Amino acid sequence: MNGPLKMYRTRQVVRHDIAVQLPDCMYKLKNIHAARNGMVEQRTDHVSSAPKKVDICDQVKQFLKNNQNLPEMAALELRQEEILRQLADLKKQMDNIRNNLQISKNAAVTSQIIKPKQGPPPSLPDVIINASPTNPPYSLELVQKLWKNYMFLSVKSYTHSSLSSLTENAQQLTKTLESFKPGNVPKINVKLIWKDVGANPELVVAHSRIFGEVNILRYLARVTSDYLNYETCNNVHEIDALLDVCYNIVKSKTKTERASLLQVLNKSLGKSQWLGDRSQISIADLAAYSAIKQATNPSEVNVNLGKWMQRCVACQ
Amino acid sequence: MGETKPVENTEKADSKKAAKKEAKKAEKAAKKAEHKAASGQSQSVVADENDVSVGKYGNLPLIRSDSTNTNKDRKFIYVKELNKSLAGNDVWVRARLHTVRARGKQCFIVLRQREFTVQLLLNVSETVSKSMVKFASNITKESIIDVEAKVVQVPTPIAACSQQDVELLASQIWVVSASAPQLPLQIEDASRPEKGDEAEGLNIRVNQDTRLDNRVLDLRTPTNQAIFRLEAGVCRLFREVLTRKGFTEIHTPKIIPAASEGGANVFTVSYFKGSAYLAQSPQLYKQMAIAADFDKVFTIGAVFRAEDSNTHRHLTEFTGLDLEMAFNYHYHEVMLLIGNSFTEIFKGLRDQYQTEIQIIGQQFSVEPFTFLDPPLVLHFDEGRRLLGEAGVEVGPEEDLSTPAEKLLGRLVKAKYDTDFYILDKYPLAVRPFYTMPDPETPRSSNSYDMFMRGEEILSGAQRIHDPQLLTERAKHHGIDLKKIASYIDAFKYGCPPHAGGGIGLERVVMLYLGLDNIRKTCMFPRDPKRITP
């Protein structure tokens, strides 16, 4: 025994050096350990570890040393340099943008925190929405469509005893929502209760209620991933303002009041595809679509908004 | 008396009232004699001399449907029909004297007919004598009287009466059936609102037992009138809704040879040389009707439970509304049909019985009943989860205790704003042996309970229709097979899969109205301590 410790010498229990009588009733196989890079000792009676520790790193280094002059290696190296340079460029650009927008670094950090988790939708408890048949929450229709590949809003509608009958619009919406064909995605149960709650639908959560359709949309956007989430967008404030406009459209009593609010929407839409000068549909579009459908006559909507409504209906 | 003669003679001449008038005269004389004896001599003399209203008031002879009665064609107006449009007309009204109050030369009477009341005024005038007013003021409360009066519009609404726009000015007043002067309970007391914390005003109430002992008087209150009209409505709607859905009404025997469920809580009656039991559920007979191809049946009838429980919601005899129905593949077909029938009944009550609900609401302040259409169906585990969130743990194979049921009712109400819901898939362990086990989860069964305001009203299930499985389940429950042989035999010759359930009429009405005691919704309740009246 070597080493600093002194130990008792014991008799050898297992002996390796005796010759083993191999049976001859089987096929002979080549010793698979024998031919490995010459690292394994040429001993046939038993397996033993290599005399010195072979590191994979060393092997790679060895390999690289041997192949330094290969043209593929040079190309690969070049490509890596290129990518690193591009990344640096990107970082510089981002820094410039940040300076231009005068957002401090701290703000950027907070927005990072709000950023919702990507990936599969959270398992939500059942959603209960109380809505008046006079103000059907049409945005659900669009949410259902937009989430087609993300989450299935399985809507079941009920009529509360405070109502004796449903309006035609409410019945129509119920039919559309209930007959929606889901893809193979997680399901969330939505109980839509038609009830006399005035212009503001309610969302029942744990022990309190969320009032107003736009706020329900905000809730849905926040608890789910970024399909509808707008809080990481550049124009958060604009979308929020648009949502408030939608809220006021539903609340509005006179035509002139509505006209000015619709003008705001129209201005925001401008020549772009969606509200807020965006190229993608956002929560503001859903809210505005629903508000306009609820509160206005077709004659109050101008051509530009009319076309945009069409786009909303057709969105996928 | 001399003055009355000529009047009478002229009347005799033009009509055949003679016999009646004679009788009245005699009565009047008797009355007056009595009167004279009671009051001071001088007063009665004055009255006699000036009585211009003779023949306009008094006690009517007993109405025995004699064919000579001249008043046969008299048209009576209901109190509820009295309104401004009749102002200026002379009408006849038969009603109860609710209250009477005399003040000098005037007498105010409130007439009551069911929940409707109207004020009747007697003024001493050329046609109305002092003695007539006096007579009126002495009629006992709750007497039935006939009144001829002019409808008069009043300048300010009469707050105390249901007919607020008009009052009646009496010209004739006759007592049809007098009440005893001493009443065991006052109708006003019995119908006083019970709003709890009202410091001001009279707080005299009538005790529940006093009410039940004098049920005839108690039932005269507007609230009770409304309650029992509504109860009739529940029964009628149940019939209508189910008949529309293709059900057949059947009648099942109430005297049965053996206890149908359990056995401890049946009434034994002597039956010639042996004994029999009073049916505690029409279940077996309903199922036999299904096995006999009636497809969908319901029955309305008395059900007896010999449970010695003195609670607010148990009676020993109540009216059961039971139904049973064959289905094709899933018992939810039946469960949802029952649920929808309830919703339809509730809708009917809401739409057709608003006045009744409103009247009852005036005495007992309760929140209106809410429900969803279609009814809310919760899975038993979902109910357990809701309770768990509120801090009440219920095991997966445990039944809900009464307090847990009530709590769940409140939780569901807070969440969905519905007083009616269905709890589906009860654990198999807490259901009777004939309940079909759930094929997917062995600890559940195909059974459901329905709740109103957090109290169970219906307990139903898919029944086992296969004699072999039934025998197996009965053995598992340790039930003597000999005792239920006839039950098992009913399925021997093929029986469609079926499910059903039953409700207690009184309990449903109590819970619909949010009343606190089932005795309020049973006309003549039977409980362990009461078999009268």
GROMACS .gro file of N, CA, C and O in nm, chain A residues 182-263:
model
  328
  182PRO      N    1  -6.312   2.409  -3.106
  182PRO     CA    2  -6.177   2.429  -3.055
  182PRO      C    3  -6.074   2.348  -3.131
  182PRO      O    4  -6.104   2.244  -3.190
  183GLY      N    5  -5.950   2.398  -3.128
  183GLY     CA    6  -5.837   2.317  -3.174
  183GLY      C    7  -5.794   2.230  -3.057
  183GLY      O    8  -5.862   2.224  -2.955
  184ASN      N    9  -5.681   2.165  -3.072
  184ASN     CA   10  -5.635   2.078  -2.964
  184ASN      C   11  -5.550   2.159  -2.866
  184ASN      O   12  -5.428   2.149  -2.864
  185VAL      N   13  -5.619   2.241  -2.786
  185VAL     CA   14  -5.548   2.330  -2.694
  185VAL      C   15  -5.613   2.321  -2.557
  185VAL      O   16  -5.724   2.272  -2.545
  186PRO      N   17  -5.541   2.368  -2.453
  186PRO     CA   18  -5.601   2.363  -2.319
  186PRO      C   19  -5.733   2.439  -2.314
  186PRO      O   20  -5.753   2.535  -2.389
  187LYS      N   21  -5.819   2.395  -2.224
  187LYS     CA   22  -5.955   2.452  -2.219
  187LYS      C   23  -5.971   2.537  -2.093
  187LYS      O   24  -5.917   2.506  -1.989
  188ILE      N   25  -6.044   2.644  -2.107
  188ILE     CA   26  -6.080   2.721  -1.989
  188ILE      C   27  -6.231   2.741  -1.993
  188ILE      O   28  -6.287   2.777  -2.096
  189ASN      N   29  -6.297   2.711  -1.882
  189ASN     CA   30  -6.443   2.720  -1.879
  189ASN      C   31  -6.485   2.863  -1.851
  189ASN      O   32  -6.440   2.925  -1.756
  190VAL      N   33  -6.572   2.913  -1.936
  190VAL     CA   34  -6.627   3.047  -1.916
  190VAL      C   35  -6.776   3.033  -1.898
  190VAL      O   36  -6.844   2.975  -1.982
  191LYS      N   37  -6.826   3.081  -1.787
  191LYS     CA   38  -6.971   3.081  -1.765
  191LYS      C   39  -7.020   3.222  -1.790
  191LYS      O   40  -6.988   3.314  -1.715
  192LEU      N   41  -7.093   3.237  -1.896
  192LEU     CA   42  -7.145   3.369  -1.933
  192LEU      C   43  -7.288   3.376  -1.883
  192LEU      O   44  -7.376   3.306  -1.932
  193ILE      N   45  -7.311   3.459  -1.783
  193ILE     CA   46  -7.445   3.468  -1.724
  193ILE      C   47  -7.510   3.597  -1.770
  193ILE      O   48  -7.461   3.707  -1.741
  194TRP      N   49  -7.617   3.583  -1.843
  194TRP     CA   50  -7.693   3.702  -1.886
  194TRP      C   51  -7.773   3.750  -1.767
  194TRP      O   52  -7.855   3.677  -1.712
  195LYS      N   53  -7.751   3.873  -1.731
  195LYS     CA   54  -7.807   3.923  -1.607
  195LYS      C   55  -7.823   4.072  -1.621
  195LYS      O   56  -7.750   4.136  -1.696
  196ASP      N   57  -7.916   4.127  -1.546
  196ASP     CA   58  -7.937   4.270  -1.556
  196ASP      C   59  -7.832   4.344  -1.474
  196ASP      O   60  -7.851   4.371  -1.356
  197VAL      N   61  -7.719   4.375  -1.536
  197VAL     CA   62  -7.612   4.441  -1.461
  197VAL      C   63  -7.579   4.578  -1.521
  197VAL      O   64  -7.478   4.638  -1.487
  198GLY      N   65  -7.664   4.629  -1.609
  198GLY     CA   66  -7.636   4.758  -1.669
  198GLY      C   67  -7.533   4.746  -1.779
  198GLY      O   68  -7.507   4.638  -1.830
  199ALA      N   69  -7.473   4.860  -1.814
  199ALA     CA   70  -7.385   4.862  -1.930
  199ALA      C   71  -7.252   4.792  -1.905
  199ALA      O   72  -7.184   4.754  -1.998
  200ASN      N   73  -7.215   4.777  -1.778
  200ASN     CA   74  -7.085   4.720  -1.748
  200ASN      C   75  -7.092   4.573  -1.712
  200ASN      O   76  -7.146   4.537  -1.609
  201PRO      N   77  -7.036   4.487  -1.795
  201PRO     CA   78  -7.031   4.346  -1.757
  201PRO      C   79  -6.940   4.329  -1.634
  201PRO      O   80  -6.855   4.414  -1.608
  202GLU      N   81  -6.964   4.220  -1.561
  202GLU     CA   82  -6.881   4.195  -1.442
  202GLU      C   83  -6.808   4.064  -1.459
  202GLU      O   84  -6.863   3.968  -1.511
  203LEU      N   85  -6.685   4.062  -1.411
  203LEU     CA   86  -6.610   3.938  -1.406
  203LEU      C   87  -6.596   3.902  -1.259
  203LEU      O   88  -6.549   3.982  -1.179
  204VAL      N   89  -6.641   3.782  -1.223
  204VAL     CA   90  -6.636   3.742  -1.083
  204VAL      C   91  -6.503   3.672  -1.057
  204VAL      O   92  -6.476   3.568  -1.115
  205VAL      N   93  -6.421   3.733  -0.975
  205VAL     CA   94  -6.296   3.668  -0.934
  205VAL      C   95  -6.298   3.653  -0.783
  205VAL      O   96  -6.343   3.741  -0.713
  206ALA      N   97  -6.250   3.540  -0.739
  206ALA     CA   98  -6.245   3.505  -0.597
  206ALA      C   99  -6.351   3.577  -0.513
  206ALA      O  100  -6.462   3.528  -0.501
  207HIS      N  101  -6.321   3.692  -0.458
  207HIS     CA  102  -6.418   3.753  -0.367
  207HIS      C  103  -6.463   3.890  -0.414
  207HIS      O  104  -6.530   3.960  -0.340
  208SER      N  105  -6.421   3.929  -0.531
  208SER     CA  106  -6.464   4.062  -0.576
  208SER      C  107  -6.498   4.055  -0.723
  208SER      O  108  -6.490   3.950  -0.786
  209ARG      N  109  -6.539   4.165  -0.776
  209ARG     CA  110  -6.577   4.169  -0.915
  209ARG      C  111  -6.495   4.272  -0.991
  209ARG      O  112  -6.453   4.372  -0.935
  210ILE      N  113  -6.476   4.244  -1.118
  210ILE     CA  114  -6.411   4.342  -1.205
  210ILE      C  115  -6.519   4.395  -1.297
  210ILE      O  116  -6.589   4.319  -1.362
  211PHE      N  117  -6.534   4.527  -1.298
  211PHE     CA  118  -6.644   4.585  -1.374
  211PHE      C  119  -6.596   4.641  -1.507
  211PHE      O  120  -6.487   4.698  -1.515
  212GLY      N  121  -6.676   4.630  -1.607
  212GLY     CA  122  -6.646   4.691  -1.736
  212GLY      C  123  -6.576   4.595  -1.829
  212GLY      O  124  -6.487   4.522  -1.789
  213GLU      N  125  -6.619   4.597  -1.954
  213GLU     CA  126  -6.565   4.502  -2.050
  213GLU      C  127  -6.416   4.524  -2.073
  213GLU      O  128  -6.339   4.428  -2.082
  214VAL      N  129  -6.373   4.650  -2.080
  214VAL     CA  130  -6.231   4.673  -2.107
  214VAL      C  131  -6.146   4.620  -1.993
  214VAL      O  132  -6.036   4.568  -2.014
  215ASN      N  133  -6.199   4.631  -1.872
  215ASN     CA  134  -6.122   4.581  -1.758
  215ASN      C  135  -6.117   4.428  -1.758
  215ASN      O  136  -6.019   4.368  -1.716
  216ILE      N  137  -6.225   4.367  -1.805
  216ILE     CA  138  -6.223   4.221  -1.819
  216ILE      C  139  -6.116   4.181  -1.920
  216ILE      O  140  -6.038   4.089  -1.898
  217LEU      N  141  -6.110   4.257  -2.029
  217LEU     CA  142  -6.007   4.229  -2.130
  217LEU      C  143  -5.868   4.247  -2.073
  217LEU      O  144  -5.777   4.168  -2.097
  218ARG      N  145  -5.851   4.354  -1.995
  218ARG     CA  146  -5.720   4.378  -1.931
  218ARG      C  147  -5.684   4.259  -1.844
  218ARG      O  148  -5.570   4.213  -1.844
  219TYR      N  149  -5.783   4.210  -1.769
  219TYR     CA  150  -5.759   4.096  -1.681
  219TYR      C  151  -5.716   3.975  -1.762
  219TYR      O  152  -5.614   3.913  -1.734
  220LEU      N  153  -5.793   3.945  -1.866
  220LEU     CA  154  -5.761   3.828  -1.948
  220LEU      C  155  -5.623   3.841  -2.010
  220LEU      O  156  -5.546   3.746  -2.016
  221ALA      N  157  -5.591   3.964  -2.053
  221ALA     CA  158  -5.461   3.986  -2.116
  221ALA      C  159  -5.350   3.964  -2.015
  221ALA      O  160  -5.245   3.910  -2.046
  222ARG      N  161  -5.373   4.006  -1.894
  222ARG     CA  162  -5.267   4.003  -1.794
  222ARG      C  163  -5.242   3.861  -1.743
  222ARG      O  164  -5.128   3.824  -1.720
  223VAL      N  165  -5.350   3.786  -1.722
  223VAL     CA  166  -5.329   3.654  -1.663
  223VAL      C  167  -5.279   3.553  -1.764
  223VAL      O  168  -5.231   3.447  -1.728
  224THR      N  169  -5.290   3.585  -1.892
  224THR     CA  170  -5.245   3.487  -1.990
  224THR      C  171  -5.114   3.536  -2.051
  224THR      O  172  -5.064   3.640  -2.013
  225SER      N  173  -5.063   3.461  -2.145
  225SER     CA  174  -4.933   3.500  -2.199
  225SER      C  175  -4.952   3.613  -2.299
  225SER      O  176  -5.055   3.676  -2.304
  226ASP      N  177  -4.853   3.638  -2.382
  226ASP     CA  178  -4.853   3.766  -2.454
  226ASP      C  179  -4.940   3.769  -2.578
  226ASP      O  180  -4.919   3.851  -2.664
  227TYR      N  181  -5.034   3.681  -2.587
  227TYR     CA  182  -5.120   3.687  -2.706
  227TYR      C  183  -5.193   3.820  -2.715
  227TYR      O  184  -5.214   3.873  -2.821
  228LEU      N  185  -5.236   3.870  -2.601
  228LEU     CA  186  -5.308   3.997  -2.601
  228LEU      C  187  -5.235   4.102  -2.520
  228LEU      O  188  -5.275   4.216  -2.516
  229ASN      N  189  -5.130   4.058  -2.452
  229ASN     CA  190  -5.069   4.150  -2.358
  229ASN      C  191  -5.006   4.267  -2.430
  229ASN      O  192  -4.942   4.252  -2.532
  230TYR      N  193  -5.028   4.383  -2.373
  230TYR     CA  194  -4.983   4.506  -2.439
  230TYR      C  195  -4.887   4.583  -2.351
  230TYR      O  196  -4.840   4.689  -2.385
  231GLU      N  197  -4.860   4.528  -2.231
  231GLU     CA  198  -4.787   4.610  -2.135
  231GLU      C  199  -4.639   4.622  -2.168
  231GLU      O  200  -4.569   4.703  -2.109
  232THR      N  201  -4.593   4.539  -2.261
  232THR     CA  202  -4.453   4.552  -2.299
  232THR      C  203  -4.438   4.631  -2.428
  232THR      O  204  -4.327   4.649  -2.478
  233CYS      N  205  -4.550   4.676  -2.482
  233CYS     CA  206  -4.543   4.752  -2.607
  233CYS      C  207  -4.491   4.892  -2.579
  233CYS      O  208  -4.494   4.941  -2.466
  234ASN      N  209  -4.449   4.959  -2.686
  234ASN     CA  210  -4.400   5.095  -2.669
  234ASN      C  211  -4.515   5.190  -2.636
  234ASN      O  212  -4.498   5.282  -2.559
  235ASN      N  213  -4.630   5.164  -2.698
  235ASN     CA  214  -4.739   5.260  -2.681
  235ASN      C  215  -4.843   5.212  -2.580
  235ASN      O  216  -4.962   5.212  -2.607
  236VAL      N  217  -4.793   5.170  -2.464
  236VAL     CA  218  -4.884   5.122  -2.360
  236VAL      C  219  -4.988   5.229  -2.328
  236VAL      O  220  -5.107   5.202  -2.322
  237HIS      N  221  -4.937   5.349  -2.307
  237HIS     CA  222  -5.029   5.455  -2.263
  237HIS      C  223  -5.136   5.481  -2.366
  237HIS      O  224  -5.251   5.506  -2.334
  238GLU      N  225  -5.097   5.468  -2.494
  238GLU     CA  226  -5.195   5.497  -2.598
  238GLU      C  227  -5.305   5.391  -2.597
  238GLU      O  228  -5.424   5.421  -2.607
  239ILE      N  229  -5.263   5.265  -2.582
  239ILE     CA  230  -5.362   5.158  -2.580
  239ILE      C  231  -5.454   5.173  -2.460
  239ILE      O  232  -5.575   5.159  -2.470
  240ASP      N  233  -5.395   5.208  -2.347
  240ASP     CA  234  -5.476   5.229  -2.228
  240ASP      C  235  -5.578   5.340  -2.250
  240ASP      O  236  -5.694   5.329  -2.212
  241ALA      N  237  -5.532   5.447  -2.313
  241ALA     CA  238  -5.622   5.558  -2.340
  241ALA      C  239  -5.734   5.513  -2.433
  241ALA      O  240  -5.852   5.548  -2.412
  242LEU      N  241  -5.698   5.432  -2.533
  242LEU     CA  242  -5.800   5.383  -2.626
  242LEU      C  243  -5.902   5.297  -2.553
  242LEU      O  244  -6.022   5.305  -2.580
  243LEU      N  245  -5.854   5.215  -2.459
  243LEU     CA  246  -5.945   5.131  -2.383
  243LEU      C  247  -6.044   5.218  -2.306
  243LEU      O  248  -6.163   5.187  -2.299
  244ASP      N  249  -5.995   5.327  -2.250
  244ASP     CA  250  -6.084   5.415  -2.176
  244ASP      C  251  -6.186   5.481  -2.268
  244ASP      O  252  -6.301   5.503  -2.230
  245VAL      N  253  -6.141   5.512  -2.389
  245VAL     CA  254  -6.235   5.568  -2.487
  245VAL      C  255  -6.348   5.467  -2.513
  245VAL      O  256  -6.466   5.502  -2.517
  246CYS      N  257  -6.310   5.340  -2.528
  246CYS     CA  258  -6.410   5.236  -2.554
  246CYS      C  259  -6.510   5.230  -2.440
  246CYS      O  260  -6.631   5.218  -2.460
  247TYR      N  261  -6.457   5.239  -2.317
  247TYR     CA  262  -6.541   5.235  -2.199
  247TYR      C  263  -6.643   5.348  -2.206
  247TYR      O  264  -6.762   5.330  -2.181
  248ASN      N  265  -6.595   5.465  -2.247
  248ASN     CA  266  -6.685   5.581  -2.254
  248ASN      C  267  -6.786   5.569  -2.367
  248ASN      O  268  -6.896   5.622  -2.356
  249ILE      N  269  -6.748   5.501  -2.474
  249ILE     CA  270  -6.845   5.483  -2.584
  249ILE      C  271  -6.964   5.405  -2.533
  249ILE      O  272  -7.080   5.438  -2.558
  250VAL      N  273  -6.936   5.300  -2.458
  250VAL     CA  274  -7.046   5.218  -2.406
  250VAL      C  275  -7.132   5.299  -2.310
  250VAL      O  276  -7.253   5.287  -2.306
  251LYS      N  277  -7.066   5.385  -2.233
  251LYS     CA  278  -7.138   5.464  -2.133
  251LYS      C  279  -7.213   5.582  -2.195
  251LYS      O  280  -7.302   5.639  -2.133
  252SER      N  281  -7.172   5.623  -2.316
  252SER     CA  282  -7.222   5.749  -2.372
  252SER      C  283  -7.373   5.744  -2.390
  252SER      O  284  -7.431   5.639  -2.417
  253LYS      N  285  -7.434   5.862  -2.376
  253LYS     CA  286  -7.579   5.867  -2.387
  253LYS      C  287  -7.626   5.934  -2.516
  253LYS      O  288  -7.727   5.896  -2.572
  254THR      N  289  -7.551   6.034  -2.563
  254THR     CA  290  -7.596   6.106  -2.681
  254THR      C  291  -7.508   6.073  -2.801
  254THR      O  292  -7.397   6.026  -2.788
  255LYS      N  293  -7.565   6.105  -2.916
  255LYS     CA  294  -7.496   6.075  -3.041
  255LYS      C  295  -7.372   6.163  -3.057
  255LYS      O  296  -7.267   6.117  -3.102
  256THR      N  297  -7.384   6.290  -3.016
  256THR     CA  298  -7.271   6.381  -3.031
  256THR      C  299  -7.155   6.337  -2.943
  256THR      O  300  -7.038   6.343  -2.984
  257GLU      N  301  -7.189   6.292  -2.823
  257GLU     CA  302  -7.086   6.242  -2.731
  257GLU      C  303  -7.010   6.129  -2.798
  257GLU      O  304  -6.887   6.124  -2.796
  258ARG      N  305  -7.088   6.039  -2.856
  258ARG     CA  306  -7.027   5.922  -2.921
  258ARG      C  307  -6.944   5.964  -3.040
  258ARG      O  308  -6.835   5.912  -3.061
  259ALA      N  309  -6.997   6.061  -3.116
  259ALA     CA  310  -6.927   6.101  -3.239
  259ALA      C  311  -6.785   6.146  -3.208
  259ALA      O  312  -6.690   6.109  -3.279
  260SER      N  313  -6.770   6.224  -3.101
  260SER     CA  314  -6.636   6.274  -3.070
  260SER      C  315  -6.545   6.158  -3.027
  260SER      O  316  -6.426   6.155  -3.061
  261LEU      N  317  -6.601   6.062  -2.954
  261LEU     CA  318  -6.521   5.947  -2.911
  261LEU      C  319  -6.480   5.861  -3.030
  261LEU      O  320  -6.367   5.814  -3.040
  262LEU      N  321  -6.575   5.844  -3.123
  262LEU     CA  322  -6.544   5.765  -3.242
  262LEU      C  323  -6.435   5.833  -3.323
  262LEU      O  324  -6.351   5.768  -3.385
  263GLN      N  325  -6.438   5.968  -3.320
  263GLN     CA  326  -6.336   6.044  -3.392
  263GLN      C  327  -6.197   6.011  -3.338
  263GLN      O  328  -6.102   5.995  -3.414
   0.00000   0.00000   0.00000
